[in-house]
Amino acid sequence: MDPITVTDRLGRWSAGRGPLYALLAAGLRGLIDDGELPPGTLLPPDRKLAVALSVGRSTVVAAYDLLHDEGRIVRRQGSGTRVAGTPRVDPPETTSEPMFLDLLEPRSDVISLACAAPDRPPVELAESYAAMLPALAATTDDIGYYPSGHPVLREAVAEYYRGRGLPTEAGQILVTTGGQQALSLLARAHLRPGDRVLVEAPTYPGALEAFRAEAAVVSGLPPGLDGFAEAIREQRPTLAYVIPTFQNPTGSVLSPLPRRRLAETAAAEGITLIDDEVLAELGFPGHETPLPLAAFADTVITIGSLSKSVWGGLRVGWIRAAPPVVAKLARLRAVHDLGGNLPAQLAAAELLPRLDSLLRAQAAERERRHDHLRAELARRIPEWDVPPVKGGQTLWIRLPHGDGASFAQAALRHHVSILAGSGLDPTGGSERYLRIHFLHPLDTLTAAVDRLAEAWRTYRPPNRPAVATPPLAM
């Protein structure tokens, strides 16, 4: 902060009884306690503030020392003097995440491998809309606002979970406009600026955006939140977020024992754990969907959606949680949109009992597209490391050299959009990775690989300055 600014804010700080350094400390203390000098504010250096106040440097040093002893400021060699506490981080006004920009700024000449969702609505969706029309036509004395979701759909979602072996009542369900709104509502309900969130590294970029929009501090652990118990002790997070089935982007599936341990640890430590099940039923033929984490601890909050399993244009998702949590979320949601699209909810209620058979019918085609994309990549770009997955929608690719961010720009110049790993990993550990999806028809996937191969052939990683290794602390 500029010395003149501090001087103006202090006003008549020296008009009092006692040593000048104590009066100066009292003036600064008042500015800090009133929030005029918020946590993290850089205070002027001793000499500059002394000149601005027309006092000796020793007066400023003594005042700073007194405030340091009180814990109100922090002094570090080379970093200056700052107000103690966690600095406030203002959230960005709009997103710059490439996945969202791919939707906001579409280009007809670009094949998008960035945002994964089915490329067309299934015939069952149209049939479900047709089936709900009589009920919609017969509706009377109903303004159509349901912040918690239409009762018919809430019961249908509860029955869906009961069919998977997880006892659920309609009062535990909040209907949302897709899984992304579910994440945003949960972030708003549970987080305050500076709160810490534990996520997998890498993870779904939409979750990172939702948490950062609330000015949370995001920390990463390996997929499955490996090391969760130790991280809780060290970081005391407010929230934890995990995708245990067909993890986005790696496609990994957490086995039963770590699932139980994760859920039980979160419950025992009082940490809100979000289980993102949006991709959970997208297994290839022969794969059994594991139980949700809520089967092991009733404090777990579960997110589901039809946008990935049925069609992205069907903006219907939900949150399964304890009734008091659902009631709080409904009050938050009411302020924003009063409730979701009612015809879509009625159609979703018709569709849910048929979801299992629909997904089984589609599983073989998803696997065929997965296999085709991997085969084309192996043929055209054999040096890429492209592990197979058993379900989900995406491949997690390791480049032999360069970095995902610069190659994503090269790919876009060749009319293919992809996601760089750095945008999915809050630890910075996935710079050499890419995420692409395999949901396009086979001919589109082939064309995309042709363009990626040409981009790779001409790709030259940017020159990066060497980073000096810091000396070991003694």
Short mmCIF file of C-alpha atoms in Angstrom, two decimals:
data_model
loop_
_atom_site.label_atom_id
_atom_site.label_comp_id
_atom_site.label_asym_id
_atom_site.label_seq_id
_atom_site.Cartn_x
_atom_site.Cartn_y
_atom_site.Cartn_z
CA MET A 1 0.00 0.00 0.00
CA ASP A 2 1.19 3.50 -0.82
CA PRO A 3 2.56 5.40 2.24
CA ILE A 4 0.41 8.43 1.40
CA THR A 5 -2.72 6.25 1.42
CA VAL A 6 -1.86 4.89 4.86
CA THR A 7 -1.15 8.40 6.11
CA ASP A 8 -4.53 9.64 4.91
CA ARG A 9 -6.32 6.76 6.55
CA LEU A 10 -4.51 7.26 9.86
CA GLY A 11 -5.76 10.84 10.14
CA ARG A 12 -4.75 12.60 13.40
CA TRP A 13 -3.01 9.50 14.76
CA SER A 14 -0.46 11.45 16.83
CA ALA A 15 -3.06 13.51 18.73
CA GLY A 16 -2.91 11.63 21.99
CA ARG A 17 -0.84 10.84 25.05
CA GLY A 18 2.02 8.39 25.06
CA PRO A 19 5.05 7.48 22.92
CA LEU A 20 4.72 8.13 19.21
CA TYR A 21 5.35 4.49 18.33
CA ALA A 22 2.46 3.38 20.59
CA LEU A 23 0.13 5.99 19.06
CA LEU A 24 1.13 4.90 15.55
CA ALA A 25 0.57 1.26 16.47
CA ALA A 26 -2.86 2.15 17.88
CA GLY A 27 -3.82 3.92 14.67
CA LEU A 28 -2.73 1.00 12.49
CA ARG A 29 -4.38 -1.44 14.88
CA GLY A 30 -7.69 0.36 14.46
CA LEU A 31 -7.43 0.25 10.65
CA ILE A 32 -6.68 -3.48 10.76
CA ASP A 33 -9.45 -4.32 13.22
CA ASP A 34 -12.00 -2.25 11.27
CA GLY A 35 -11.13 -4.02 8.05
CA GLU A 36 -9.73 -0.93 6.30
CA LEU A 37 -6.43 -2.79 6.03
CA PRO A 38 -7.65 -6.31 5.16
CA PRO A 39 -5.59 -9.49 5.59
CA GLY A 40 -2.71 -9.74 3.16
CA THR A 41 -2.37 -5.98 2.64
CA LEU A 42 1.25 -5.00 2.00
CA LEU A 43 2.21 -2.15 4.33
CA PRO A 44 4.78 0.50 3.39
CA PRO A 45 8.46 -0.12 4.20
CA ASP A 46 9.78 1.42 7.41
CA ARG A 47 11.69 4.25 5.76
CA LYS A 48 8.96 5.28 3.31
CA LEU A 49 6.26 5.38 5.97
CA ALA A 50 8.56 7.33 8.29
CA VAL A 51 9.11 9.96 5.59
CA ALA A 52 5.40 10.19 4.84
CA LEU A 53 4.58 10.64 8.57
CA SER A 54 7.55 12.96 9.27
CA VAL A 55 8.84 10.74 12.08
CA GLY A 56 12.02 8.84 12.67
CA ARG A 57 12.37 5.35 11.20
CA SER A 58 12.76 3.91 14.71
CA THR A 59 9.18 5.03 15.49
CA VAL A 60 7.79 3.01 12.58
CA VAL A 61 9.99 0.02 13.39
CA ALA A 62 8.83 0.03 17.03
CA ALA A 63 5.16 0.32 15.97
CA TYR A 64 5.54 -2.55 13.52
CA ASP A 65 7.30 -4.66 16.16
CA LEU A 66 4.45 -4.08 18.59
CA LEU A 67 1.82 -5.10 16.02
CA HIS A 68 3.92 -8.13 15.07
CA ASP A 69 4.06 -9.24 18.70
CA GLU A 70 0.25 -8.92 18.83
CA GLY A 71 -0.08 -11.13 15.74
CA ARG A 72 -1.69 -8.40 13.65
CA ILE A 73 1.08 -8.14 11.06
CA VAL A 74 3.64 -10.50 9.56
CA ARG A 75 7.20 -9.42 8.69
CA ARG A 76 9.34 -11.54 6.40
CA GLN A 77 12.72 -10.76 4.91
CA GLY A 78 12.27 -10.14 1.21
CA SER A 79 8.45 -10.16 1.38
CA GLY A 80 7.83 -6.97 3.32
CA THR A 81 5.29 -6.30 6.04
CA ARG A 82 1.73 -7.54 5.58
CA VAL A 83 -1.46 -7.59 7.60
CA ALA A 84 -1.83 -11.05 9.14
CA GLY A 85 -4.53 -13.47 8.01
CA THR A 86 -5.61 -15.13 4.80
CA PRO A 87 -5.85 -12.61 1.96
CA ARG A 88 -9.25 -12.20 0.40
CA VAL A 89 -9.35 -13.55 -3.11
CA ASP A 90 -12.00 -11.94 -5.28
CA PRO A 91 -13.60 -14.54 -7.59
CA PRO A 92 -13.42 -13.92 -11.33
CA GLU A 93 -16.43 -12.21 -12.84
CA THR A 94 -16.66 -14.71 -15.71
CA THR A 95 -15.13 -18.05 -16.52
CA SER A 96 -12.08 -18.46 -18.73
CA GLU A 97 -12.14 -22.27 -18.53
CA PRO A 98 -11.65 -23.66 -22.07
CA MET A 99 -14.42 -26.25 -21.61
CA PHE A 100 -16.99 -23.50 -21.10
CA LEU A 101 -15.51 -21.26 -23.79
CA ASP A 102 -15.91 -24.17 -26.20
CA LEU A 103 -19.66 -23.92 -25.55
CA LEU A 104 -19.85 -20.13 -25.40
CA GLU A 105 -17.85 -19.54 -28.57
CA PRO A 106 -18.57 -22.50 -30.86
CA ARG A 107 -17.03 -22.67 -34.34
CA SER A 108 -18.62 -24.73 -37.07
CA ASP A 109 -15.22 -25.66 -38.54
CA VAL A 110 -13.90 -27.04 -35.23
CA ILE A 111 -14.37 -30.64 -34.05
CA SER A 112 -14.89 -30.37 -30.31
CA LEU A 113 -13.26 -33.07 -28.19
CA ALA A 114 -13.45 -30.79 -25.14
CA CYS A 115 -16.99 -30.94 -23.73
CA ALA A 116 -18.22 -34.52 -23.46
CA ALA A 117 -21.91 -35.37 -23.83
CA PRO A 118 -24.04 -37.63 -26.08
CA ASP A 119 -24.22 -36.23 -29.61
CA ARG A 120 -27.99 -36.76 -30.08
CA PRO A 121 -31.09 -37.41 -27.95
CA PRO A 122 -32.21 -41.05 -27.87
CA VAL A 123 -35.65 -42.01 -29.14
CA GLU A 124 -36.61 -42.89 -25.55
CA LEU A 125 -36.37 -39.22 -24.62
CA ALA A 126 -38.90 -38.18 -27.28
CA GLU A 127 -41.15 -41.03 -26.16
CA SER A 128 -40.92 -39.82 -22.56
CA TYR A 129 -42.00 -36.32 -23.57
CA ALA A 130 -44.93 -37.80 -25.46
CA ALA A 131 -45.89 -39.94 -22.45
CA MET A 132 -45.99 -36.97 -20.06
CA LEU A 133 -48.12 -34.71 -22.31
CA PRO A 134 -51.51 -35.92 -20.99
CA ALA A 135 -50.46 -35.14 -17.41
CA LEU A 136 -49.16 -31.74 -18.49
CA ALA A 137 -52.36 -30.98 -20.39
CA ALA A 138 -54.48 -31.93 -17.39
CA THR A 139 -52.54 -29.69 -14.98
CA THR A 140 -54.68 -27.12 -13.14
CA ASP A 141 -54.21 -24.93 -10.06
CA ASP A 142 -50.44 -25.25 -10.37
CA ILE A 143 -48.16 -22.29 -11.19
CA GLY A 144 -45.32 -24.70 -11.94
CA TYR A 145 -42.68 -23.39 -9.51
CA TYR A 146 -40.96 -26.18 -7.55
CA PRO A 147 -37.60 -25.04 -6.07
CA SER A 148 -36.99 -28.55 -4.71
CA GLY A 149 -38.16 -30.23 -7.93
CA HIS A 150 -41.50 -31.68 -8.99
CA PRO A 151 -42.71 -34.30 -6.48
CA VAL A 152 -43.15 -36.91 -9.23
CA LEU A 153 -39.51 -36.62 -10.28
CA ARG A 154 -38.21 -36.48 -6.71
CA GLU A 155 -40.00 -39.76 -6.02
CA ALA A 156 -38.69 -41.25 -9.29
CA VAL A 157 -35.10 -40.37 -8.35
CA ALA A 158 -35.60 -41.81 -4.86
CA GLU A 159 -36.90 -45.02 -6.44
CA TYR A 160 -33.87 -45.08 -8.76
CA TYR A 161 -31.56 -45.12 -5.71
CA ARG A 162 -33.68 -47.70 -3.92
CA GLY A 163 -33.28 -49.88 -7.01
CA ARG A 164 -29.51 -49.58 -6.61
CA GLY A 165 -29.67 -50.74 -3.00
CA LEU A 166 -29.56 -47.32 -1.34
CA PRO A 167 -32.70 -46.56 0.75
CA THR A 168 -33.86 -43.05 -0.21
CA GLU A 169 -36.93 -40.90 0.37
CA ALA A 170 -38.22 -38.13 -1.88
CA GLY A 171 -37.37 -35.57 0.82
CA GLN A 172 -33.68 -36.40 0.31
CA ILE A 173 -33.78 -35.30 -3.34
CA LEU A 174 -33.33 -31.80 -4.76
CA VAL A 175 -33.82 -31.56 -8.53
CA THR A 176 -31.34 -29.26 -10.31
CA THR A 177 -30.73 -27.95 -13.80
CA GLY A 178 -28.02 -30.52 -14.49
CA GLY A 179 -24.98 -31.58 -12.49
CA GLN A 180 -23.20 -28.25 -12.91
CA GLN A 181 -25.94 -26.37 -11.07
CA ALA A 182 -25.78 -29.00 -8.36
CA LEU A 183 -22.07 -28.28 -7.87
CA SER A 184 -22.64 -24.52 -7.86
CA LEU A 185 -25.42 -24.77 -5.28
CA LEU A 186 -23.33 -26.97 -3.00
CA ALA A 187 -20.33 -24.67 -3.30
CA ARG A 188 -22.44 -21.63 -2.44
CA ALA A 189 -24.10 -23.38 0.50
CA HIS A 190 -20.94 -24.74 2.10
CA LEU A 191 -18.03 -22.45 1.22
CA ARG A 192 -16.85 -19.04 2.30
CA PRO A 193 -13.81 -17.16 0.94
CA GLY A 194 -10.62 -18.85 2.09
CA ASP A 195 -12.25 -22.20 2.91
CA ARG A 196 -10.22 -25.18 1.72
CA VAL A 197 -11.56 -27.86 -0.62
CA LEU A 198 -9.88 -31.21 -1.30
CA VAL A 199 -10.29 -32.55 -4.83
CA GLU A 200 -8.68 -35.20 -6.97
CA ALA A 201 -5.79 -34.09 -9.16
CA PRO A 202 -6.76 -34.11 -11.98
CA THR A 203 -10.52 -33.62 -11.77
CA TYR A 204 -13.58 -32.22 -13.55
CA PRO A 205 -12.83 -28.58 -14.48
CA GLY A 206 -16.44 -27.51 -13.90
CA ALA A 207 -16.05 -28.42 -10.22
CA LEU A 208 -12.88 -26.36 -9.92
CA GLU A 209 -14.71 -23.38 -11.43
CA ALA A 210 -17.63 -23.77 -9.01
CA PHE A 211 -15.36 -23.89 -5.96
CA ARG A 212 -13.15 -21.03 -7.13
CA ALA A 213 -16.23 -18.90 -7.82
CA GLU A 214 -16.75 -18.91 -4.04
CA ALA A 215 -13.08 -17.89 -3.51
CA ALA A 216 -12.24 -21.26 -1.96
CA VAL A 217 -8.68 -22.58 -1.78
CA VAL A 218 -8.49 -25.82 -3.77
CA SER A 219 -5.94 -28.52 -2.92
CA GLY A 220 -5.35 -31.71 -4.88
CA LEU A 221 -4.82 -35.36 -3.94
CA PRO A 222 -4.34 -38.36 -6.26
CA PRO A 223 -7.51 -39.91 -7.79
CA GLY A 224 -9.66 -41.54 -5.13
CA LEU A 225 -8.44 -38.86 -2.67
CA ASP A 226 -5.53 -41.08 -1.70
CA GLY A 227 -4.03 -39.71 1.52
CA PHE A 228 -7.39 -38.22 2.57
CA ALA A 229 -7.04 -38.80 6.32
CA GLU A 230 -3.59 -37.19 6.48
CA ALA A 231 -4.74 -34.23 4.38
CA ILE A 232 -7.67 -33.63 6.74
CA ARG A 233 -5.32 -33.42 9.71
CA GLU A 234 -2.93 -31.08 7.90
CA GLN A 235 -5.37 -28.82 6.04
CA ARG A 236 -8.75 -29.04 7.83
CA PRO A 237 -10.84 -28.70 4.67
CA THR A 238 -14.47 -27.64 4.69
CA LEU A 239 -15.39 -29.78 1.70
CA ALA A 240 -14.09 -32.74 -0.31
CA TYR A 241 -15.10 -33.70 -3.85
CA VAL A 242 -14.55 -37.05 -5.53
CA ILE A 243 -15.59 -38.87 -8.73
CA PRO A 244 -15.13 -42.50 -7.66
CA THR A 245 -16.63 -44.20 -10.74
CA PHE A 246 -15.11 -43.48 -14.17
CA GLN A 247 -13.20 -40.61 -12.71
CA ASN A 248 -13.14 -37.55 -14.93
CA PRO A 249 -10.67 -37.40 -16.67
CA THR A 250 -8.68 -40.57 -15.89
CA GLY A 251 -11.55 -43.09 -16.11
CA SER A 252 -10.42 -44.91 -12.95
CA VAL A 253 -12.89 -46.74 -10.67
CA LEU A 254 -12.41 -46.80 -6.90
CA SER A 255 -12.63 -50.29 -5.41
CA PRO A 256 -15.07 -51.13 -2.56
CA LEU A 257 -12.72 -50.97 0.44
CA PRO A 258 -11.29 -47.49 -0.35
CA ARG A 259 -14.86 -46.31 -0.99
CA ARG A 260 -15.95 -47.37 2.48
CA ARG A 261 -12.82 -45.94 4.09
CA LEU A 262 -13.25 -42.59 2.32
CA ALA A 263 -16.91 -42.21 3.29
CA GLU A 264 -16.38 -43.30 6.88
CA THR A 265 -13.35 -41.03 7.35
CA ALA A 266 -15.25 -38.00 6.08
CA ALA A 267 -18.17 -38.78 8.41
CA ALA A 268 -15.91 -39.30 11.42
CA GLU A 269 -14.03 -36.04 10.80
CA GLY A 270 -17.14 -33.97 10.03
CA ILE A 271 -16.02 -33.17 6.47
CA THR A 272 -18.72 -32.67 3.84
CA LEU A 273 -17.96 -35.21 1.09
CA ILE A 274 -19.51 -34.81 -2.39
CA ASP A 275 -19.77 -37.99 -4.48
CA ASP A 276 -20.14 -37.02 -8.16
CA GLU A 277 -22.01 -39.91 -9.78
CA VAL A 278 -22.83 -38.19 -13.07
CA LEU A 279 -20.73 -40.74 -14.99
CA ALA A 280 -21.29 -43.71 -12.68
CA GLU A 281 -23.56 -45.73 -14.98
CA LEU A 282 -21.58 -45.25 -18.17
CA GLY A 283 -19.75 -48.56 -17.97
CA PHE A 284 -19.02 -50.68 -21.01
CA PRO A 285 -20.78 -54.06 -21.40
CA GLY A 286 -20.17 -56.37 -18.45
CA HIS A 287 -19.30 -53.62 -15.97
CA GLU A 288 -21.33 -53.47 -12.75
CA THR A 289 -21.93 -50.00 -11.30
CA PRO A 290 -20.55 -49.80 -7.73
CA LEU A 291 -22.62 -48.57 -4.82
CA PRO A 292 -22.63 -44.81 -4.18
CA LEU A 293 -20.45 -43.64 -1.30
CA ALA A 294 -23.64 -42.74 0.59
CA ALA A 295 -24.17 -46.48 1.11
CA PHE A 296 -21.27 -46.34 3.59
CA ALA A 297 -22.10 -43.06 5.38
CA ASP A 298 -25.40 -41.20 5.30
CA THR A 299 -23.61 -37.84 5.55
CA VAL A 300 -22.25 -38.14 1.97
CA ILE A 301 -23.87 -35.82 -0.58
CA THR A 302 -24.47 -37.42 -3.99
CA ILE A 303 -24.78 -35.67 -7.35
CA GLY A 304 -26.51 -37.27 -10.34
CA SER A 305 -27.59 -36.09 -13.78
CA LEU A 306 -29.22 -37.24 -17.02
CA SER A 307 -27.20 -34.83 -19.14
CA LYS A 308 -24.27 -37.22 -19.62
CA SER A 309 -26.19 -40.48 -19.64
CA VAL A 310 -29.12 -39.39 -21.86
CA TRP A 311 -28.42 -36.07 -23.60
CA GLY A 312 -26.77 -32.76 -22.74
CA GLY A 313 -29.87 -30.83 -23.79
CA LEU A 314 -31.91 -32.54 -21.07
CA ARG A 315 -30.91 -30.25 -18.25
CA VAL A 316 -32.08 -32.43 -15.38
CA GLY A 317 -29.86 -33.37 -12.46
CA TRP A 318 -30.22 -33.84 -8.73
CA ILE A 319 -28.63 -33.83 -5.30
CA ARG A 320 -29.22 -36.60 -2.78
CA ALA A 321 -28.59 -35.42 0.79
CA ALA A 322 -30.10 -35.24 4.26
CA PRO A 323 -33.49 -33.43 4.28
CA PRO A 324 -32.14 -30.37 6.16
CA VAL A 325 -29.42 -29.96 3.52
CA VAL A 326 -32.00 -30.30 0.75
CA ALA A 327 -34.20 -27.65 2.41
CA LYS A 328 -31.29 -25.20 2.64
CA LEU A 329 -30.31 -25.78 -0.98
CA ALA A 330 -33.91 -25.28 -2.11
CA ARG A 331 -33.98 -21.86 -0.44
CA LEU A 332 -30.75 -20.92 -2.23
CA ARG A 333 -32.07 -22.16 -5.54
CA ALA A 334 -35.38 -20.33 -5.24
CA VAL A 335 -33.54 -17.01 -5.40
CA HIS A 336 -31.96 -17.91 -8.74
CA ASP A 337 -34.62 -19.63 -10.85
CA LEU A 338 -37.62 -20.59 -8.64
CA GLY A 339 -37.41 -24.14 -10.00
CA GLY A 340 -36.43 -25.99 -13.15
CA ASN A 341 -38.21 -26.71 -16.43
CA LEU A 342 -41.37 -28.59 -15.47
CA PRO A 343 -42.02 -30.45 -18.77
CA ALA A 344 -38.41 -31.68 -18.73
CA GLN A 345 -38.86 -32.94 -15.16
CA LEU A 346 -42.05 -34.79 -16.03
CA ALA A 347 -40.31 -36.36 -19.04
CA ALA A 348 -37.36 -37.33 -16.84
CA ALA A 349 -39.73 -39.02 -14.41
CA GLU A 350 -41.08 -41.09 -17.31
CA LEU A 351 -37.55 -41.89 -18.50
CA LEU A 352 -35.88 -42.90 -15.23
CA PRO A 353 -37.54 -46.34 -14.93
CA ARG A 354 -36.17 -47.11 -18.42
CA LEU A 355 -32.69 -45.69 -17.79
CA ASP A 356 -31.02 -49.00 -17.03
CA SER A 357 -32.16 -50.66 -20.26
CA LEU A 358 -31.31 -47.51 -22.26
CA LEU A 359 -27.76 -47.41 -20.93
CA ARG A 360 -27.24 -51.13 -21.52
CA ALA A 361 -28.33 -50.67 -25.13
CA GLN A 362 -25.88 -47.78 -25.60
CA ALA A 363 -22.91 -49.31 -23.78
CA ALA A 364 -21.61 -51.32 -26.72
CA GLU A 365 -21.62 -48.28 -29.00
CA ARG A 366 -19.73 -46.19 -26.42
CA GLU A 367 -17.14 -48.95 -26.19
CA ARG A 368 -16.87 -49.16 -29.98
CA ARG A 369 -16.18 -45.44 -30.22
CA HIS A 370 -13.62 -45.69 -27.40
CA ASP A 371 -11.82 -48.53 -29.16
CA HIS A 372 -11.93 -46.76 -32.52
CA LEU A 373 -10.44 -43.55 -31.16
CA ARG A 374 -7.62 -45.41 -29.42
CA ALA A 375 -6.89 -47.43 -32.56
CA GLU A 376 -6.77 -44.31 -34.72
CA LEU A 377 -4.47 -42.55 -32.27
CA ALA A 378 -2.18 -45.59 -32.13
CA ARG A 379 -2.04 -45.63 -35.93
CA ARG A 380 -1.46 -41.92 -36.50
CA ILE A 381 0.33 -40.80 -33.30
CA PRO A 382 1.87 -43.98 -31.83
CA GLU A 383 4.14 -42.08 -29.45
CA TRP A 384 1.19 -40.85 -27.38
CA ASP A 385 0.39 -42.84 -24.22
CA VAL A 386 -3.38 -43.53 -24.38
CA PRO A 387 -4.51 -45.95 -21.63
CA PRO A 388 -7.88 -47.69 -22.15
CA VAL A 389 -10.81 -47.19 -19.79
CA LYS A 390 -13.77 -49.41 -18.88
CA GLY A 391 -16.40 -46.71 -19.19
CA GLY A 392 -17.06 -43.00 -18.89
CA GLN A 393 -16.52 -40.60 -21.76
CA THR A 394 -12.90 -39.46 -21.85
CA LEU A 395 -9.31 -40.52 -22.47
CA TRP A 396 -6.42 -39.15 -20.41
CA ILE A 397 -3.41 -38.89 -22.70
CA ARG A 398 0.23 -38.31 -21.78
CA LEU A 399 2.41 -36.50 -24.31
CA PRO A 400 6.01 -37.67 -24.76
CA HIS A 401 7.24 -34.05 -24.78
CA GLY A 402 5.93 -30.52 -24.69
CA ASP A 403 2.88 -29.52 -22.68
CA GLY A 404 -0.86 -29.84 -23.06
CA ALA A 405 -1.61 -26.10 -23.01
CA SER A 406 0.63 -25.19 -25.94
CA PHE A 407 -0.42 -28.27 -27.91
CA ALA A 408 -4.11 -27.45 -27.32
CA GLN A 409 -3.45 -24.12 -29.06
CA ALA A 410 -1.73 -25.93 -31.92
CA ALA A 411 -4.68 -28.34 -32.19
CA LEU A 412 -7.14 -25.45 -32.30
CA ARG A 413 -5.24 -23.99 -35.24
CA HIS A 414 -5.91 -27.33 -36.94
CA HIS A 415 -9.62 -27.05 -36.05
CA VAL A 416 -9.83 -29.46 -33.10
CA SER A 417 -10.58 -28.34 -29.54
CA ILE A 418 -9.17 -30.37 -26.65
CA LEU A 419 -8.56 -29.78 -22.95
CA ALA A 420 -5.06 -29.33 -21.55
CA GLY A 421 -4.33 -31.24 -18.37
CA SER A 422 -3.09 -28.14 -16.56
CA GLY A 423 -6.64 -26.77 -16.39
CA LEU A 424 -7.86 -29.91 -14.63
CA ASP A 425 -5.15 -30.17 -11.99
CA PRO A 426 -4.90 -27.64 -9.13
CA THR A 427 -1.46 -29.02 -8.18
CA GLY A 428 0.10 -28.20 -11.55
CA GLY A 429 1.09 -31.83 -11.98
CA SER A 430 -0.67 -32.62 -15.28
CA GLU A 431 0.99 -30.21 -17.69
CA ARG A 432 1.97 -33.00 -20.08
CA TYR A 433 -1.57 -34.40 -20.34
CA LEU A 434 -4.61 -33.95 -22.57
CA ARG A 435 -8.27 -34.85 -22.08
CA ILE A 436 -10.34 -35.79 -25.14
CA HIS A 437 -13.72 -37.50 -25.38
CA PHE A 438 -14.77 -40.42 -27.59
CA LEU A 439 -18.51 -39.73 -28.04
CA HIS A 440 -18.50 -38.58 -31.66
CA PRO A 441 -19.46 -40.93 -34.53
CA LEU A 442 -16.58 -42.98 -35.91
CA ASP A 443 -16.02 -40.87 -39.02
CA THR A 444 -15.86 -37.68 -36.93
CA LEU A 445 -13.35 -39.29 -34.57
CA THR A 446 -11.23 -40.34 -37.56
CA ALA A 447 -11.27 -36.80 -38.93
CA ALA A 448 -10.35 -35.40 -35.52
CA VAL A 449 -7.35 -37.74 -35.24
CA ASP A 450 -6.19 -36.76 -38.73
CA ARG A 451 -6.17 -33.13 -37.63
CA LEU A 452 -4.47 -33.94 -34.32
CA ALA A 453 -1.79 -35.92 -36.15
CA GLU A 454 -1.05 -32.99 -38.44
CA ALA A 455 -0.96 -30.63 -35.45
CA TRP A 456 1.45 -32.97 -33.68
CA ARG A 457 3.67 -33.27 -36.76
CA THR A 458 4.19 -29.51 -36.86
CA TYR A 459 4.13 -28.94 -33.09
CA ARG A 460 7.18 -27.33 -31.51
CA PRO A 461 7.07 -26.95 -27.74
CA PRO A 462 7.75 -23.41 -26.52
CA ASN A 463 11.19 -22.70 -25.13
CA ARG A 464 10.97 -22.38 -21.39
CA PRO A 465 13.67 -20.74 -19.28
CA ALA A 466 15.52 -23.07 -16.96
CA VAL A 467 14.37 -22.82 -13.35
CA ALA A 468 17.12 -22.72 -10.76
CA THR A 469 16.82 -25.31 -8.01
CA PRO A 470 16.51 -23.53 -4.66
CA PRO A 471 19.02 -24.45 -1.97
CA LEU A 472 17.92 -26.92 0.66
CA ALA A 473 16.74 -25.34 3.89
CA MET A 474 19.09 -25.93 6.77
#
